[in-house]
PDB file of C-alpha atoms in Angstrom:
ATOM      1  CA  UNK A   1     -20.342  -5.239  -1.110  1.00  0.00           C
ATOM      2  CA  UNK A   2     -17.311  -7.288  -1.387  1.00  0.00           C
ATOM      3  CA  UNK A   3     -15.294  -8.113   1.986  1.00  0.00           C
ATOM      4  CA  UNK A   4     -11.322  -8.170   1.010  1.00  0.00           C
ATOM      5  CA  UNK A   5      -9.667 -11.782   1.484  1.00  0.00           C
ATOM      6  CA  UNK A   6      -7.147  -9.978   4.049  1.00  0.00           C
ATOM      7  CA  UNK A   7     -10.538  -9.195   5.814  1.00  0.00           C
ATOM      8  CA  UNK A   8     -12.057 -12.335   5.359  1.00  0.00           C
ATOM      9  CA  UNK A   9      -8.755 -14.089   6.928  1.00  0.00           C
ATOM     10  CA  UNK A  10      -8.710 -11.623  10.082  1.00  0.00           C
ATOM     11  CA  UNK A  11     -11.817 -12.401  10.804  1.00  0.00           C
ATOM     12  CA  UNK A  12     -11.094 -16.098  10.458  1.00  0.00           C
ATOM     13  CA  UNK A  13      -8.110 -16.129  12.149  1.00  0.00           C
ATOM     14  CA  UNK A  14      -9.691 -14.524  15.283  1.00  0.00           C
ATOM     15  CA  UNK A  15     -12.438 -17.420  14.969  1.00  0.00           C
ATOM     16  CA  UNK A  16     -10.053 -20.045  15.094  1.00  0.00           C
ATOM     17  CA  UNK A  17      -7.829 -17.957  18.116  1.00  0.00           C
ATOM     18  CA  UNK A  18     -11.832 -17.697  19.872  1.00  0.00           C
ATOM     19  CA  UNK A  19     -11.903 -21.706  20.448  1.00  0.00           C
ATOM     20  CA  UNK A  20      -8.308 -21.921  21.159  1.00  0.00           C
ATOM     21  CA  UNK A  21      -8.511 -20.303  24.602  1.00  0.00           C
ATOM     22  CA  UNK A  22      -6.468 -22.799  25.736  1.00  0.00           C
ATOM     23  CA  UNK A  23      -3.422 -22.954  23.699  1.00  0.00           C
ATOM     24  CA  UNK A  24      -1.458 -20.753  21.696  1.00  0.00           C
ATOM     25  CA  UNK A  25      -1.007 -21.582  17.941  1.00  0.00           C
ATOM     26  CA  UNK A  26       1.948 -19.889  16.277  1.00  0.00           C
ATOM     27  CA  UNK A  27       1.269 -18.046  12.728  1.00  0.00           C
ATOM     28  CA  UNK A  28       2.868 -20.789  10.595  1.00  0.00           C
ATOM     29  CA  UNK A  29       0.130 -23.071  12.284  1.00  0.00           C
ATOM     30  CA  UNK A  30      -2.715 -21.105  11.871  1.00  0.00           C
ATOM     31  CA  UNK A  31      -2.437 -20.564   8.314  1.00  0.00           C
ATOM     32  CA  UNK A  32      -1.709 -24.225   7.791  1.00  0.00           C
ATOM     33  CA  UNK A  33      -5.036 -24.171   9.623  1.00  0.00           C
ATOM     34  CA  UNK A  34      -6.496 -22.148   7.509  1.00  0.00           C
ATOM     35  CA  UNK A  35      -4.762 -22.960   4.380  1.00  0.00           C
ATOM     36  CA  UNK A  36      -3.091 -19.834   3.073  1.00  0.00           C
ATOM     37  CA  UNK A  37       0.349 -18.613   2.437  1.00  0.00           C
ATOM     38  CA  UNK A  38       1.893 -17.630   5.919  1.00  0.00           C
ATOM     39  CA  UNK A  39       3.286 -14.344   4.144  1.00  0.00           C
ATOM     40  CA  UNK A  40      -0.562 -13.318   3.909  1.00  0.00           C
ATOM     41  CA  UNK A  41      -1.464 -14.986   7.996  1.00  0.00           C
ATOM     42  CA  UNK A  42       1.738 -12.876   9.348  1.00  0.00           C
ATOM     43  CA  UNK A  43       0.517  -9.330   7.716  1.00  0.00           C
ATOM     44  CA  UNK A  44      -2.981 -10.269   8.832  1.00  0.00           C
ATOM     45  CA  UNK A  45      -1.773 -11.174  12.151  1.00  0.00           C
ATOM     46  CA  UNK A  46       0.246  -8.088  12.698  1.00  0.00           C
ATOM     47  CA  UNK A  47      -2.690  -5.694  11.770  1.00  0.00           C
ATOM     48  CA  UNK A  48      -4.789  -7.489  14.417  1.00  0.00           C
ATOM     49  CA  UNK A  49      -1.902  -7.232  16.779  1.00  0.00           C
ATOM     50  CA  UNK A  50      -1.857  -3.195  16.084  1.00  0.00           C
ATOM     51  CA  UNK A  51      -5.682  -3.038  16.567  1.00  0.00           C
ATOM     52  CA  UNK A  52      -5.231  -4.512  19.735  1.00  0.00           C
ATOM     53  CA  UNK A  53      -7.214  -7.509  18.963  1.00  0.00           C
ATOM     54  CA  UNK A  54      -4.727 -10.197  19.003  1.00  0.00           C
ATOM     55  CA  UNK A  55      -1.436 -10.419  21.096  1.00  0.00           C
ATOM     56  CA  UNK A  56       1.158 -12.529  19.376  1.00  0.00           C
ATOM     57  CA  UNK A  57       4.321 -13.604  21.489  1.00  0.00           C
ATOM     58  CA  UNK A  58       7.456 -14.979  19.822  1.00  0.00           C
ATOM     59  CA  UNK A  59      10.004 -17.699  20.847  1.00  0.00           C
ATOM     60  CA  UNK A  60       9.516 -20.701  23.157  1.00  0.00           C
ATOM     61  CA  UNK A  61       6.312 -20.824  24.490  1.00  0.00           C
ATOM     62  CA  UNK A  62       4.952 -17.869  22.229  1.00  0.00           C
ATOM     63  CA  UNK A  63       2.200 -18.230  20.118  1.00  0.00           C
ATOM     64  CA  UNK A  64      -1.150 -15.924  18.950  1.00  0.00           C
ATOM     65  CA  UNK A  65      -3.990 -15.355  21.773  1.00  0.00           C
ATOM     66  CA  UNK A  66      -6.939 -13.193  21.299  1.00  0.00           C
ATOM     67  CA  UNK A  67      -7.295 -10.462  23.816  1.00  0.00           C
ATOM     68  CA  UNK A  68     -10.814  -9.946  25.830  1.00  0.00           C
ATOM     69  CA  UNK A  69     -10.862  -6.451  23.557  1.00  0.00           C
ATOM     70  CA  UNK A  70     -10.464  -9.201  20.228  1.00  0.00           C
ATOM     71  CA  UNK A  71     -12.975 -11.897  21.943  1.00  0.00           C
ATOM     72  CA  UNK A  72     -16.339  -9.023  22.192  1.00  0.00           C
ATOM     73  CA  UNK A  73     -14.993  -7.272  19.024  1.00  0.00           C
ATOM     74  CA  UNK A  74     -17.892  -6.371  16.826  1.00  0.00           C
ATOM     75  CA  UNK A  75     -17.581  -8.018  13.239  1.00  0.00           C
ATOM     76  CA  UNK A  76     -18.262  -4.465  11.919  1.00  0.00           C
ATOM     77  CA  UNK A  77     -15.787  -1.698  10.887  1.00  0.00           C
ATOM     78  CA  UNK A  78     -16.082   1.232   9.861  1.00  0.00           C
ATOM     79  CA  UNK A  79     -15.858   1.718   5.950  1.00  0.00           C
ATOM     80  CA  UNK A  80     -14.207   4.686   4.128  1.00  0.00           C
ATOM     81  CA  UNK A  81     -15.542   6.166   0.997  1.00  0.00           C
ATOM     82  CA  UNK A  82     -13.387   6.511  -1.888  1.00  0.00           C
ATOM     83  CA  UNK A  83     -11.876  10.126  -2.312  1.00  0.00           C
ATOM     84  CA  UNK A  84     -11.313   9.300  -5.836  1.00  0.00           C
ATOM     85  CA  UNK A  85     -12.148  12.412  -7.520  1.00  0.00           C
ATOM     86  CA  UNK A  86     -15.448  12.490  -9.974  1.00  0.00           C
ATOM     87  CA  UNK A  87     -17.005  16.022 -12.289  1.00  0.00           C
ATOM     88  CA  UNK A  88     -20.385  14.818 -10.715  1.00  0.00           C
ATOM     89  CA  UNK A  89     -19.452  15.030  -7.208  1.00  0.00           C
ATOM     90  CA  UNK A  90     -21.217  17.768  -6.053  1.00  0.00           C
ATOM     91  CA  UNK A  91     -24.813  16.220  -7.701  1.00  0.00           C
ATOM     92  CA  UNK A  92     -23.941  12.417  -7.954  1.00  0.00           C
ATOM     93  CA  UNK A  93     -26.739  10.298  -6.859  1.00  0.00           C
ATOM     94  CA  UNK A  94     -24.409   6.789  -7.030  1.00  0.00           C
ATOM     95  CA  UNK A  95     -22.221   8.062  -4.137  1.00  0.00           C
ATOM     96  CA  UNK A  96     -24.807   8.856  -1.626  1.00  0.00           C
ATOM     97  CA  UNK A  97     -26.698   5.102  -2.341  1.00  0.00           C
ATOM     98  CA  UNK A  98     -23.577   3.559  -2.404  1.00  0.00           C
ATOM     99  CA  UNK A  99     -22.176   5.343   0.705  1.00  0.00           C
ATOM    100  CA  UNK A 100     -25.821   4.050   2.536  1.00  0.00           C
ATOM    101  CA  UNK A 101     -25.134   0.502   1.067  1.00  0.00           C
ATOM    102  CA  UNK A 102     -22.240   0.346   2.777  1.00  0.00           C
ATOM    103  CA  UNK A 103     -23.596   1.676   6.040  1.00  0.00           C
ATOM    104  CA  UNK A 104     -26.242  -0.377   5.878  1.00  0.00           C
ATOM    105  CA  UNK A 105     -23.783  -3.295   5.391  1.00  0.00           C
ATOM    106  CA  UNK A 106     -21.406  -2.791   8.399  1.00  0.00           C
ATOM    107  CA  UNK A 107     -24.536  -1.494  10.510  1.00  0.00           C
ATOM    108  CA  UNK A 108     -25.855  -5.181   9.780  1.00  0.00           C
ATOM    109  CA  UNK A 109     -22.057  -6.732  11.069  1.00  0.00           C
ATOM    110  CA  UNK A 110     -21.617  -4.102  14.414  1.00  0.00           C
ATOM    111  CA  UNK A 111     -23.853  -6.200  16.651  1.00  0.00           C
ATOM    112  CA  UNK A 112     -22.329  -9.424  15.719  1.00  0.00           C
ATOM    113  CA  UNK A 113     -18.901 -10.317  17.898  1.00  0.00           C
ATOM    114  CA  UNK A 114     -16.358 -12.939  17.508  1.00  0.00           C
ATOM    115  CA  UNK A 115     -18.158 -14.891  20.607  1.00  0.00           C
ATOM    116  CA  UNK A 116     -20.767 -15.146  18.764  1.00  0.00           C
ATOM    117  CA  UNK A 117     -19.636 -16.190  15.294  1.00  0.00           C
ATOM    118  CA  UNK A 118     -17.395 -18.989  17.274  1.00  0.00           C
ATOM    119  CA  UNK A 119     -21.130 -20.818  19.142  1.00  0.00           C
ATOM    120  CA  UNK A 120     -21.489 -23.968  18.435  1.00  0.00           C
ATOM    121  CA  UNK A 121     -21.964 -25.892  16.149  1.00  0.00           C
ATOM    122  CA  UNK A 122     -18.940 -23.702  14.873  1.00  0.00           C
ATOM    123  CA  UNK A 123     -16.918 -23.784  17.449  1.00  0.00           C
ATOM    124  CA  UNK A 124     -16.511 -27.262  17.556  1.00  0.00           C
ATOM    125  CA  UNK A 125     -16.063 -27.747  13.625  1.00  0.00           C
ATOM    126  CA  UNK A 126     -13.096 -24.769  14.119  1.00  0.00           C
ATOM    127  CA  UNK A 127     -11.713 -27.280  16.705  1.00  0.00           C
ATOM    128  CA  UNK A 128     -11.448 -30.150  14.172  1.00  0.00           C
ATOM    129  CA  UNK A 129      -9.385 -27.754  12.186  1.00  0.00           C
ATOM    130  CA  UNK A 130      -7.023 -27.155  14.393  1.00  0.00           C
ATOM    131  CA  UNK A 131      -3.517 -29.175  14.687  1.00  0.00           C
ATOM    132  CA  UNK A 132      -2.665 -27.842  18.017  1.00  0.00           C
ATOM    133  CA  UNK A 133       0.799 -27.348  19.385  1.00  0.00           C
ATOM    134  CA  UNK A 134       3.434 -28.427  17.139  1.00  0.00           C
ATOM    135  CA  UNK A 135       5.006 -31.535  17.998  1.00  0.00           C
ATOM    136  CA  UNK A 136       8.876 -31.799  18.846  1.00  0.00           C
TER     137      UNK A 136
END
């Protein structure tokens, strides 16, 4: 099972928003942070916004803040199965053990939340990252 980069970034994005209680990064910072384009942060950052998991403010004083639903969000999601259409469908072994790989994956993520995946030792070393408010 594969996790897509746009999934990889959400999740650490909300990491790095989890030990930022304090302030409120903009976009352009946190993918500086995190050292991607900010075309890909800003998508990223406006699916979290529609999942309620992030609430992003813009202008003076605006920034990106997780919201309590984003902080005890569990690292799991559900998973779709491909509709592609296949001659063996109706007897196709593959499928069903890749359909229970996958459940089996995100059952292993659901318990996990962002609180937990930003305890230290991480916490802190997501700190270090972090350039804080821009300056000027």
């Amino acid at each position: 099972m594969r996790l897509l980069r746009s999934t990889d970034l959400a999740l650490r994005i909300l990491m790095r928003l989890a030990v930022t209680a304090d302030a409120t990064p903009t976009t352009r910072q946190v993918a500086a942070d995190m050292d991607v384009p900010y075309t890909h942060a800003a998508k990223v950052v406006a699916e979290l916004q529609h999942l309620g998991l992030v609430d992003a403010r813009r202008g003076r004083g605006g920034g990106l803040a997780l919201t309590a639903e984003g902080r005890t969000a569990s690292v799991g999601c559900e998973g779709t199965a491909g509709t592609a259409s296949c001659p063996l469908n109706s007897a196709c072994r593959l499928r069903g053990a890749l359909r229970r790989a996958q459940e089996a994956f995100y059952a292993a993520l659901d318990p996990i939340t962002i609180d937990e995946l930003v305890a230290e030792p991480t916490g802190l070393l997501l700190l270090g990252i972090s350039r804080g408010p821009a300056a000027g």
